Amino acid sequence: MSSIVLPSYNKNILRAILSLKLADRTLPELGDDDVLIKTYAASCNPSDIAFIQGGYNIVKKLPAVPGFEGSGTVVDAGKRMKNLIGKKVSCFIQDDIDGTWADHFIGHRHNILVLDEAMDMDQAACFSVNPFTAYALMQIAQLRESQAIIQNAAGGQVAAFIRQIAKINGIEVINIVRKQNTADILLAEGFKHVFVEQDDDFQIQLRDMAHQLNATTAFDAVGGPNSGIIFNAMPNDSELVVYGGLSNKMITEIDAMEIIFNDKIISGFNLVDWKSEIETDDFSIILNELQQMFIEGILHTKIQGIVNFKDIVQGLKIYLGNMSNGKILLKP
Ligand SMILES: NC(=O)c1ccc[n+]([C@@H]2O[C@H](COP(=O)([O-])OP(=O)(O)OC[C@H]3O[C@@H](n4cnc5c(N)ncnc54)[C@H](OP(=O)(O)O)[C@@H]3O)[C@@H](O)[C@H]2O)c1
């Protein structure tokens, strides 16, 4: 199979990207619960970028094929999975095996989602991770009965899904971005509460808005001082849920008094843990609900470009140049 291969981890993102090469790899034999998937498209997420830098919690034996997520058609299957041959699937694979940046990859019973024929296969390449993350995060806000939430990295795709799910549930969203042009786009799309983290009066305005709307849940994908600033700005009895570390910085600036006297807490969210804890029947209901929202166009991943595997370097540079513009899909 033709694959994008990572020879070694490199903290320097440019060097890591430049080291990626196309190569032929041999796939292992299928296990009884495995399927062989012919790739339609593979996505590139911040976790893939962190992975090739060696900065993610998943470390594979090298050389390895990156790619945690993708879509395709089942073309072969182990003995207990034969009924899936010919089915369209979306996958989220974090096992220590070759990933989705290849013309074929191996999925397992626990990491494939069998799709409706009506599902668009480009959208399916970005279906297994972000929509479920947004859904699960919004479950936290709803359980906490928050009337409003705060989120940073608000130009990204998880954030876009959160806005959509929040709107359906009548929950207000305070959005934080790092660039003025991302803020302008969100404002032009009709979103009211948008802050740029570099603005002089950002902290004061965020605090005022958080108290005014009673935003008692925040979703933090950035880390660093940004986390503390949001945490301190929230009203009493709030929860900051950390689900990403895009800044690559330690969380700082948290005012201890806010934790001690104002009943505020910080927690973490990880999709893999959420999936392992949810009942199978409940997950099937959520899968159907989300898939239907994609088929009806209520949810949609913004895709800024589609590149062939051989153009991986150019593709990743475009993605990293403006992540808020949307995902880059990789195709064989
Ligand atoms: N815990 C989990 O289970 C889980 C699951 C899914 C996703 N995630 C995490 O969720 C986060 C968002 O993922 P995504 O797929 O939605 O991302 P995305 O669509 O690729 O967009 C990333 C967004 O983050 C912004 N950003 C990047 N670096 C930043 C920084 N240092 N400070 C502030 N903003 C920054 C980008 O803004 P620019 O346009 O300005 O670059 C862009 O709007 C990532 O950290 C990802 O790892 C976690």
mmCIF file of C-alpha atoms and ligand atoms in Angstrom:
data_model
loop_
_atom_site.group_PDB
_atom_site.id
_atom_site.type_symbol
_atom_site.label_atom_id
_atom_site.label_comp_id
_atom_site.label_asym_id
_atom_site.label_seq_id
_atom_site.Cartn_x
_atom_site.Cartn_y
_atom_site.Cartn_z
ATOM 1 C CA MET A 1 0.000 0.000 0.000
ATOM 2 C CA SER A 2 1.137 3.538 -0.708
ATOM 3 C CA SER A 3 1.507 5.522 2.518
ATOM 4 C CA ILE A 4 2.835 8.720 4.013
ATOM 5 C CA VAL A 5 5.609 7.641 6.359
ATOM 6 C CA LEU A 6 7.062 9.484 9.361
ATOM 7 C CA PRO A 7 10.710 8.399 9.906
ATOM 8 C CA SER A 8 11.249 10.174 13.244
ATOM 9 C CA TYR A 9 9.520 12.597 15.606
ATOM 10 C CA ASN A 10 10.668 16.210 15.443
ATOM 11 C CA LYS A 11 9.592 19.010 17.777
ATOM 12 C CA ASN A 12 10.310 21.477 14.986
ATOM 13 C CA ILE A 13 7.080 21.325 13.023
ATOM 14 C CA LEU A 14 8.600 22.370 9.688
ATOM 15 C CA ARG A 15 11.305 19.695 9.913
ATOM 16 C CA ALA A 16 8.709 17.113 10.957
ATOM 17 C CA ILE A 17 6.548 17.950 7.940
ATOM 18 C CA LEU A 18 9.508 17.962 5.535
ATOM 19 C CA SER A 19 10.571 14.518 6.761
ATOM 20 C CA LEU A 20 7.277 12.918 5.638
ATOM 21 C CA LYS A 21 7.811 10.685 2.578
ATOM 22 C CA LEU A 22 5.628 8.526 0.348
ATOM 23 C CA ALA A 23 6.563 4.838 0.634
ATOM 24 C CA ASP A 24 5.130 1.360 0.078
ATOM 25 C CA ARG A 25 4.238 -0.503 3.253
ATOM 26 C CA THR A 26 2.978 -4.045 3.815
ATOM 27 C CA LEU A 27 -0.119 -4.441 5.948
ATOM 28 C CA PRO A 28 -0.297 -7.200 8.559
ATOM 29 C CA GLU A 29 -2.860 -10.029 8.312
ATOM 30 C CA LEU A 30 -6.386 -9.092 9.390
ATOM 31 C CA GLY A 31 -7.507 -10.257 12.818
ATOM 32 C CA ASP A 32 -10.993 -11.711 13.286
ATOM 33 C CA ASP A 33 -12.419 -8.300 14.285
ATOM 34 C CA ASP A 34 -10.442 -6.238 11.738
ATOM 35 C CA VAL A 35 -11.494 -4.730 8.428
ATOM 36 C CA LEU A 36 -9.361 -3.562 5.502
ATOM 37 C CA ILE A 37 -10.477 -0.119 4.375
ATOM 38 C CA LYS A 38 -9.785 1.436 0.975
ATOM 39 C CA THR A 39 -9.184 5.085 1.846
ATOM 40 C CA TYR A 40 -11.495 7.722 0.440
ATOM 41 C CA ALA A 41 -10.017 10.619 2.428
ATOM 42 C CA ALA A 42 -7.991 11.152 5.578
ATOM 43 C CA SER A 43 -8.228 14.210 7.770
ATOM 44 C CA CYS A 44 -5.501 16.232 9.428
ATOM 45 C CA ASN A 45 -6.234 17.420 12.961
ATOM 46 C CA PRO A 46 -4.164 19.235 15.612
ATOM 47 C CA SER A 47 -3.588 15.804 17.221
ATOM 48 C CA ASP A 48 -1.861 14.602 14.010
ATOM 49 C CA ILE A 49 0.400 17.656 14.109
ATOM 50 C CA ALA A 50 1.239 17.035 17.767
ATOM 51 C CA PHE A 51 1.839 13.338 16.929
ATOM 52 C CA ILE A 52 4.450 13.962 14.213
ATOM 53 C CA GLN A 53 6.183 16.368 16.626
ATOM 54 C CA GLY A 54 6.316 13.617 19.250
ATOM 55 C CA GLY A 55 4.205 15.808 21.533
ATOM 56 C CA TYR A 56 1.011 13.733 21.726
ATOM 57 C CA ASN A 57 0.005 11.065 24.214
ATOM 58 C CA ILE A 58 0.016 8.443 21.415
ATOM 59 C CA VAL A 59 3.534 7.318 20.499
ATOM 60 C CA LYS A 60 4.000 4.716 17.744
ATOM 61 C CA LYS A 61 6.975 2.557 16.890
ATOM 62 C CA LEU A 62 8.777 4.321 14.007
ATOM 63 C CA PRO A 63 8.780 4.515 11.063
ATOM 64 C CA ALA A 64 4.991 4.852 11.187
ATOM 65 C CA VAL A 65 2.078 6.019 9.069
ATOM 66 C CA PRO A 66 0.349 8.987 10.773
ATOM 67 C CA GLY A 67 -3.363 9.755 10.584
ATOM 68 C CA PHE A 68 -5.905 9.061 13.331
ATOM 69 C CA GLU A 69 -9.061 9.675 11.306
ATOM 70 C CA GLY A 70 -10.410 8.890 7.839
ATOM 71 C CA SER A 71 -13.175 7.525 5.647
ATOM 72 C CA GLY A 72 -13.365 4.713 3.127
ATOM 73 C CA THR A 73 -14.974 1.476 2.018
ATOM 74 C CA VAL A 74 -14.447 -1.931 3.594
ATOM 75 C CA VAL A 75 -12.808 -4.158 0.958
ATOM 76 C CA ASP A 76 -11.802 -7.142 3.104
ATOM 77 C CA ALA A 77 -12.634 -8.333 6.597
ATOM 78 C CA GLY A 78 -11.688 -10.782 9.331
ATOM 79 C CA LYS A 79 -13.919 -13.733 10.053
ATOM 80 C CA ARG A 80 -16.320 -11.935 12.434
ATOM 81 C CA MET A 81 -16.626 -8.806 10.243
ATOM 82 C CA LYS A 82 -17.449 -10.244 6.790
ATOM 83 C CA ASN A 83 -20.909 -8.601 6.818
ATOM 84 C CA LEU A 84 -19.205 -5.202 6.544
ATOM 85 C CA ILE A 85 -17.538 -5.782 3.161
ATOM 86 C CA GLY A 86 -18.706 -3.018 0.802
ATOM 87 C CA LYS A 87 -19.854 -0.717 3.641
ATOM 88 C CA LYS A 88 -18.872 2.935 3.935
ATOM 89 C CA VAL A 89 -17.092 3.721 7.189
ATOM 90 C CA SER A 90 -15.532 6.545 9.165
ATOM 91 C CA CYS A 91 -12.687 5.677 11.558
ATOM 92 C CA PHE A 92 -10.816 7.022 14.554
ATOM 93 C CA ILE A 93 -7.771 4.827 15.130
ATOM 94 C CA GLN A 94 -5.220 5.471 17.845
ATOM 95 C CA ASP A 95 -3.764 1.952 18.160
ATOM 96 C CA ASP A 96 -0.041 1.418 17.531
ATOM 97 C CA ILE A 97 -0.618 0.412 13.908
ATOM 98 C CA ASP A 98 -0.257 2.271 10.614
ATOM 99 C CA GLY A 99 -2.719 5.170 10.429
ATOM 100 C CA THR A 100 -5.103 6.580 7.857
ATOM 101 C CA TRP A 101 -2.599 8.518 5.704
ATOM 102 C CA ALA A 102 -2.370 5.545 3.316
ATOM 103 C CA ASP A 103 -4.361 4.197 0.381
ATOM 104 C CA HIS A 104 -5.556 1.324 2.625
ATOM 105 C CA PHE A 105 -5.647 1.014 6.406
ATOM 106 C CA ILE A 106 -6.874 -1.463 8.990
ATOM 107 C CA GLY A 107 -9.825 -0.681 11.225
ATOM 108 C CA HIS A 108 -11.096 -2.669 14.170
ATOM 109 C CA ARG A 109 -14.599 -3.353 15.468
ATOM 110 C CA HIS A 110 -14.102 -0.769 18.260
ATOM 111 C CA ASN A 111 -12.887 2.120 16.076
ATOM 112 C CA ILE A 112 -15.051 2.089 12.941
ATOM 113 C CA LEU A 113 -18.426 3.752 12.434
ATOM 114 C CA VAL A 114 -20.578 2.125 9.768
ATOM 115 C CA LEU A 115 -22.237 4.885 7.767
ATOM 116 C CA ASP A 116 -25.485 5.543 6.004
ATOM 117 C CA GLU A 117 -25.175 5.426 2.185
ATOM 118 C CA ALA A 118 -26.288 9.083 2.084
ATOM 119 C CA MET A 119 -23.272 10.302 4.070
ATOM 120 C CA ASP A 120 -20.835 12.449 2.084
ATOM 121 C CA MET A 121 -17.427 10.739 2.191
ATOM 122 C CA ASP A 122 -15.372 13.949 2.493
ATOM 123 C CA GLN A 123 -17.468 14.878 5.524
ATOM 124 C CA ALA A 124 -17.129 11.281 6.761
ATOM 125 C CA ALA A 125 -13.336 11.737 6.867
ATOM 126 C CA CYS A 126 -13.854 14.344 9.618
ATOM 127 C CA PHE A 127 -16.853 12.701 11.285
ATOM 128 C CA SER A 128 -15.405 10.373 13.939
ATOM 129 C CA VAL A 129 -13.648 12.918 16.181
ATOM 130 C CA ASN A 130 -14.834 16.523 16.275
ATOM 131 C CA PRO A 131 -18.639 16.156 16.083
ATOM 132 C CA PHE A 132 -18.608 13.627 18.942
ATOM 133 C CA THR A 133 -16.233 15.828 20.941
ATOM 134 C CA ALA A 134 -18.536 18.828 20.566
ATOM 135 C CA TYR A 135 -21.568 16.704 21.417
ATOM 136 C CA ALA A 136 -19.912 15.289 24.557
ATOM 137 C CA LEU A 137 -18.682 18.699 25.697
ATOM 138 C CA MET A 138 -22.144 20.149 25.291
ATOM 139 C CA GLN A 139 -23.510 17.263 27.383
ATOM 140 C CA ILE A 140 -21.311 18.577 30.209
ATOM 141 C CA ALA A 141 -22.712 22.108 29.811
ATOM 142 C CA GLN A 142 -26.273 20.775 29.744
ATOM 143 C CA LEU A 143 -25.751 18.608 32.830
ATOM 144 C CA ARG A 144 -24.439 21.700 34.604
ATOM 145 C CA GLU A 145 -27.505 23.606 33.365
ATOM 146 C CA SER A 146 -25.286 26.379 32.004
ATOM 147 C CA GLN A 147 -27.187 29.136 30.228
ATOM 148 C CA ALA A 148 -24.025 30.174 28.381
ATOM 149 C CA ILE A 149 -20.602 28.726 27.622
ATOM 150 C CA ILE A 150 -17.202 30.231 26.819
ATOM 151 C CA GLN A 151 -14.873 28.674 24.242
ATOM 152 C CA ASN A 152 -11.458 29.585 22.856
ATOM 153 C CA ALA A 153 -9.952 28.465 19.515
ATOM 154 C CA ALA A 154 -13.410 29.525 18.363
ATOM 155 C CA GLY A 155 -12.462 29.591 14.667
ATOM 156 C CA GLY A 156 -11.878 25.819 14.719
ATOM 157 C CA GLN A 157 -14.179 22.960 13.815
ATOM 158 C CA VAL A 158 -14.966 21.626 17.313
ATOM 159 C CA ALA A 159 -15.954 25.187 18.215
ATOM 160 C CA ALA A 160 -18.176 25.475 15.133
ATOM 161 C CA PHE A 161 -20.010 22.274 16.109
ATOM 162 C CA ILE A 162 -20.350 23.520 19.685
ATOM 163 C CA ARG A 163 -21.992 26.734 18.417
ATOM 164 C CA GLN A 164 -24.442 24.713 16.319
ATOM 165 C CA ILE A 165 -25.381 22.308 19.126
ATOM 166 C CA ALA A 166 -25.614 25.212 21.604
ATOM 167 C CA LYS A 167 -27.962 27.086 19.260
ATOM 168 C CA ILE A 168 -30.269 24.070 18.999
ATOM 169 C CA ASN A 169 -30.361 23.909 22.819
ATOM 170 C CA GLY A 170 -30.801 27.648 23.395
ATOM 171 C CA ILE A 171 -27.400 28.095 25.042
ATOM 172 C CA GLU A 172 -25.431 31.324 24.455
ATOM 173 C CA VAL A 173 -21.788 31.069 23.321
ATOM 174 C CA ILE A 174 -18.943 33.472 24.082
ATOM 175 C CA ASN A 175 -16.232 32.960 21.460
ATOM 176 C CA ILE A 176 -12.517 33.756 21.874
ATOM 177 C CA VAL A 177 -10.137 33.819 18.883
ATOM 178 C CA ARG A 178 -6.538 34.930 18.460
ATOM 179 C CA LYS A 179 -6.823 36.826 15.152
ATOM 180 C CA GLN A 180 -8.982 39.824 14.257
ATOM 181 C CA ASN A 181 -9.869 38.396 10.828
ATOM 182 C CA THR A 182 -11.239 35.199 12.437
ATOM 183 C CA ALA A 183 -13.365 37.415 14.708
ATOM 184 C CA ASP A 184 -14.584 39.384 11.676
ATOM 185 C CA ILE A 185 -15.674 36.174 9.941
ATOM 186 C CA LEU A 186 -17.619 34.965 13.006
ATOM 187 C CA LEU A 187 -19.266 38.369 13.444
ATOM 188 C CA ALA A 188 -20.200 38.412 9.732
ATOM 189 C CA GLU A 189 -21.758 34.961 10.189
ATOM 190 C CA GLY A 190 -24.027 36.502 12.828
ATOM 191 C CA PHE A 191 -22.370 35.373 16.073
ATOM 192 C CA LYS A 192 -22.712 38.103 18.683
ATOM 193 C CA HIS A 193 -20.152 37.483 21.398
ATOM 194 C CA VAL A 194 -16.686 37.354 19.867
ATOM 195 C CA PHE A 195 -13.443 38.429 21.589
ATOM 196 C CA VAL A 196 -9.892 38.671 20.321
ATOM 197 C CA GLU A 197 -7.509 37.520 23.052
ATOM 198 C CA GLN A 198 -4.881 40.179 22.200
ATOM 199 C CA ASP A 199 -7.259 43.138 22.607
ATOM 200 C CA ASP A 200 -6.314 45.520 25.455
ATOM 201 C CA ASP A 201 -9.594 45.302 27.347
ATOM 202 C CA PHE A 202 -10.166 41.612 26.575
ATOM 203 C CA GLN A 203 -10.031 40.393 30.186
ATOM 204 C CA ILE A 204 -12.427 43.051 31.503
ATOM 205 C CA GLN A 205 -14.890 42.571 28.660
ATOM 206 C CA LEU A 206 -14.764 38.787 28.983
ATOM 207 C CA ARG A 207 -15.468 38.990 32.712
ATOM 208 C CA ASP A 208 -18.403 41.376 32.167
ATOM 209 C CA MET A 209 -19.906 39.158 29.457
ATOM 210 C CA ALA A 210 -19.348 35.916 31.406
ATOM 211 C CA HIS A 211 -21.162 37.377 34.437
ATOM 212 C CA GLN A 212 -23.905 39.001 32.367
ATOM 213 C CA LEU A 213 -24.737 35.732 30.541
ATOM 214 C CA ASN A 214 -23.933 33.525 33.558
ATOM 215 C CA ALA A 215 -21.473 31.451 31.524
ATOM 216 C CA THR A 216 -20.683 28.691 34.013
ATOM 217 C CA THR A 217 -18.988 26.230 31.638
ATOM 218 C CA ALA A 218 -15.928 26.932 29.484
ATOM 219 C CA PHE A 219 -14.230 24.727 26.895
ATOM 220 C CA ASP A 220 -10.493 25.349 26.666
ATOM 221 C CA ALA A 221 -8.499 24.042 23.680
ATOM 222 C CA VAL A 222 -5.530 26.384 24.118
ATOM 223 C CA GLY A 223 -3.961 26.109 27.593
ATOM 224 C CA GLY A 224 -1.218 28.521 28.701
ATOM 225 C CA PRO A 225 -2.275 31.832 30.297
ATOM 226 C CA ASN A 226 -5.494 31.763 28.227
ATOM 227 C CA SER A 227 -6.894 29.073 30.544
ATOM 228 C CA GLY A 228 -6.341 31.139 33.688
ATOM 229 C CA ILE A 229 -7.775 34.276 32.114
ATOM 230 C CA ILE A 230 -10.994 32.458 31.209
ATOM 231 C CA PHE A 231 -11.173 30.686 34.558
ATOM 232 C CA ASN A 232 -10.807 33.918 36.545
ATOM 233 C CA ALA A 233 -13.422 35.661 34.369
ATOM 234 C CA MET A 234 -16.167 33.122 35.058
ATOM 235 C CA PRO A 235 -18.882 33.514 37.710
ATOM 236 C CA ASN A 236 -19.069 31.451 40.907
ATOM 237 C CA ASP A 237 -19.712 27.701 40.589
ATOM 238 C CA SER A 238 -18.101 27.462 37.141
ATOM 239 C CA GLU A 239 -16.155 24.654 35.443
ATOM 240 C CA LEU A 240 -13.314 25.038 32.946
ATOM 241 C CA VAL A 241 -13.092 21.893 30.802
ATOM 242 C CA VAL A 242 -9.677 21.538 29.161
ATOM 243 C CA TYR A 243 -9.775 19.451 25.968
ATOM 244 C CA GLY A 244 -6.778 20.709 23.953
ATOM 245 C CA GLY A 245 -3.344 22.258 24.398
ATOM 246 C CA LEU A 246 -2.887 24.206 21.165
ATOM 247 C CA SER A 247 -0.526 26.780 22.712
ATOM 248 C CA ASN A 248 1.890 24.017 23.813
ATOM 249 C CA LYS A 249 2.184 25.991 27.055
ATOM 250 C CA MET A 250 1.577 25.090 30.684
ATOM 251 C CA ILE A 251 -1.706 26.345 32.122
ATOM 252 C CA THR A 252 -0.984 29.487 34.164
ATOM 253 C CA GLU A 253 -2.602 32.632 35.631
ATOM 254 C CA ILE A 254 -5.189 30.754 37.683
ATOM 255 C CA ASP A 255 -6.207 32.796 40.719
ATOM 256 C CA ALA A 256 -6.161 30.399 43.692
ATOM 257 C CA MET A 257 -8.846 32.505 45.436
ATOM 258 C CA GLU A 258 -11.288 31.674 42.620
ATOM 259 C CA ILE A 259 -10.847 27.959 43.361
ATOM 260 C CA ILE A 260 -10.941 28.295 47.134
ATOM 261 C CA PHE A 261 -13.777 30.762 47.617
ATOM 262 C CA ASN A 262 -15.847 30.680 44.431
ATOM 263 C CA ASP A 263 -16.485 26.945 43.974
ATOM 264 C CA LYS A 264 -14.792 26.797 40.601
ATOM 265 C CA ILE A 265 -13.237 23.641 39.188
ATOM 266 C CA ILE A 266 -10.991 22.589 36.311
ATOM 267 C CA SER A 267 -11.467 19.266 34.551
ATOM 268 C CA GLY A 268 -10.182 17.486 31.458
ATOM 269 C CA PHE A 269 -12.000 15.845 28.560
ATOM 270 C CA ASN A 270 -10.770 13.085 26.256
ATOM 271 C CA LEU A 271 -12.972 11.571 23.541
ATOM 272 C CA VAL A 272 -11.426 8.098 23.848
ATOM 273 C CA ASP A 273 -12.342 7.918 27.545
ATOM 274 C CA TRP A 274 -15.827 9.283 26.887
ATOM 275 C CA LYS A 275 -16.401 6.613 24.211
ATOM 276 C CA SER A 276 -15.130 3.837 26.458
ATOM 277 C CA GLU A 277 -17.512 4.883 29.230
ATOM 278 C CA ILE A 278 -20.707 5.352 27.226
ATOM 279 C CA GLU A 279 -23.267 2.536 26.858
ATOM 280 C CA THR A 280 -23.349 1.000 23.346
ATOM 281 C CA ASP A 281 -27.053 1.799 22.888
ATOM 282 C CA ASP A 282 -26.560 5.434 23.928
ATOM 283 C CA PHE A 283 -23.617 5.762 21.537
ATOM 284 C CA SER A 284 -25.709 4.337 18.664
ATOM 285 C CA ILE A 285 -28.405 6.958 19.312
ATOM 286 C CA ILE A 286 -25.808 9.768 19.271
ATOM 287 C CA LEU A 287 -24.168 8.341 16.122
ATOM 288 C CA ASN A 288 -27.512 8.309 14.304
ATOM 289 C CA GLU A 289 -28.415 11.776 15.537
ATOM 290 C CA LEU A 290 -25.099 13.321 14.459
ATOM 291 C CA GLN A 291 -25.026 11.485 11.139
ATOM 292 C CA GLN A 292 -28.532 12.672 10.335
ATOM 293 C CA MET A 293 -27.448 16.244 11.099
ATOM 294 C CA PHE A 294 -24.610 15.855 8.571
ATOM 295 C CA ILE A 295 -26.876 14.336 5.925
ATOM 296 C CA GLU A 296 -29.332 17.225 6.389
ATOM 297 C CA GLY A 297 -26.476 19.784 6.284
ATOM 298 C CA ILE A 298 -27.122 21.045 9.834
ATOM 299 C CA LEU A 299 -23.552 20.084 10.727
ATOM 300 C CA HIS A 300 -20.738 20.474 8.229
ATOM 301 C CA THR A 301 -16.947 20.441 8.495
ATOM 302 C CA LYS A 302 -15.339 23.347 6.672
ATOM 303 C CA ILE A 303 -12.772 21.913 4.226
ATOM 304 C CA GLN A 304 -10.280 24.415 2.788
ATOM 305 C CA GLY A 305 -8.501 22.049 0.446
ATOM 306 C CA ILE A 306 -8.014 18.506 -0.798
ATOM 307 C CA VAL A 307 -4.479 17.360 -1.583
ATOM 308 C CA ASN A 308 -3.002 14.214 -3.008
ATOM 309 C CA PHE A 309 -0.672 12.252 -0.684
ATOM 310 C CA LYS A 310 2.308 13.353 -2.771
ATOM 311 C CA ASP A 311 1.518 16.985 -1.896
ATOM 312 C CA ILE A 312 1.427 16.371 1.863
ATOM 313 C CA VAL A 313 4.049 19.014 2.667
ATOM 314 C CA GLN A 314 2.187 21.751 0.817
ATOM 315 C CA GLY A 315 -1.140 20.591 2.302
ATOM 316 C CA LEU A 316 0.052 20.711 5.904
ATOM 317 C CA LYS A 317 1.649 24.131 5.363
ATOM 318 C CA ILE A 318 -1.677 25.478 4.066
ATOM 319 C CA TYR A 319 -3.526 24.001 7.060
ATOM 320 C CA LEU A 320 -1.077 25.379 9.620
ATOM 321 C CA GLY A 321 -1.053 28.765 7.873
ATOM 322 C CA ASN A 322 -4.721 29.289 8.712
ATOM 323 C CA MET A 323 -6.395 26.519 10.687
ATOM 324 C CA SER A 324 -9.624 28.514 10.987
ATOM 325 C CA ASN A 325 -10.013 28.313 7.191
ATOM 326 C CA GLY A 326 -10.936 24.653 7.555
ATOM 327 C CA LYS A 327 -9.498 21.161 7.285
ATOM 328 C CA ILE A 328 -7.158 19.817 4.619
ATOM 329 C CA LEU A 329 -8.164 16.377 3.363
ATOM 330 C CA LEU A 330 -5.536 13.948 2.145
ATOM 331 C CA LYS A 331 -6.444 11.598 -0.702
ATOM 332 C CA PRO A 332 -4.511 8.769 -2.349
HETATM 333 N N1 LIG B 1 -9.707 16.010 23.977
HETATM 334 C C1 LIG B 1 -10.266 15.469 22.893
HETATM 335 O O1 LIG B 1 -10.784 14.337 22.936
HETATM 336 C C2 LIG B 1 -10.272 16.236 21.618
HETATM 337 C C3 LIG B 1 -11.033 15.794 20.521
HETATM 338 C C4 LIG B 1 -11.044 16.582 19.364
HETATM 339 C C5 LIG B 1 -10.281 17.741 19.290
HETATM 340 N N2 LIG B 1 -9.523 18.083 20.370
HETATM 341 C C6 LIG B 1 -8.716 19.312 20.363
HETATM 342 O O2 LIG B 1 -9.558 20.383 20.042
HETATM 343 C C7 LIG B 1 -8.760 21.444 19.550
HETATM 344 C C8 LIG B 1 -9.419 22.025 18.305
HETATM 345 O O3 LIG B 1 -9.434 21.043 17.283
HETATM 346 P P1 LIG B 1 -10.114 21.382 15.880
HETATM 347 O O4 LIG B 1 -10.064 20.154 15.042
HETATM 348 O O5 LIG B 1 -11.402 22.053 16.120
HETATM 349 O O6 LIG B 1 -9.075 22.434 15.306
HETATM 350 P P2 LIG B 1 -9.058 23.131 13.878
HETATM 351 O O7 LIG B 1 -10.390 23.086 13.244
HETATM 352 O O8 LIG B 1 -7.926 22.558 13.118
HETATM 353 O O9 LIG B 1 -8.762 24.632 14.260
HETATM 354 C C9 LIG B 1 -7.811 24.970 15.229
HETATM 355 C C10 LIG B 1 -8.217 26.309 15.782
HETATM 356 O O10 LIG B 1 -7.370 26.624 16.876
HETATM 357 C C11 LIG B 1 -6.804 27.909 16.711
HETATM 358 N N3 LIG B 1 -5.486 27.895 17.315
HETATM 359 C C12 LIG B 1 -4.419 27.174 16.946
HETATM 360 N N4 LIG B 1 -3.382 27.405 17.774
HETATM 361 C C13 LIG B 1 -3.814 28.331 18.667
HETATM 362 C C14 LIG B 1 -3.206 28.992 19.764
HETATM 363 N N5 LIG B 1 -1.940 28.754 20.106
HETATM 364 N N6 LIG B 1 -3.933 29.887 20.465
HETATM 365 C C15 LIG B 1 -5.228 30.151 20.132
HETATM 366 N N7 LIG B 1 -5.864 29.546 19.099
HETATM 367 C C16 LIG B 1 -5.159 28.641 18.377
HETATM 368 C C17 LIG B 1 -6.770 28.096 15.212
HETATM 369 O O11 LIG B 1 -6.767 29.469 14.925
HETATM 370 P P3 LIG B 1 -5.898 30.109 13.730
HETATM 371 O O12 LIG B 1 -6.760 30.094 12.518
HETATM 372 O O13 LIG B 1 -5.646 31.456 14.292
HETATM 373 O O14 LIG B 1 -4.667 29.259 13.555
HETATM 374 C C18 LIG B 1 -8.065 27.423 14.776
HETATM 375 O O15 LIG B 1 -9.172 28.279 14.905
HETATM 376 C C19 LIG B 1 -7.372 20.846 19.323
HETATM 377 O O16 LIG B 1 -6.547 21.163 20.417
HETATM 378 C C20 LIG B 1 -7.642 19.368 19.312
HETATM 379 O O17 LIG B 1 -6.505 18.587 19.661
HETATM 380 C C21 LIG B 1 -9.510 17.370 21.519
#
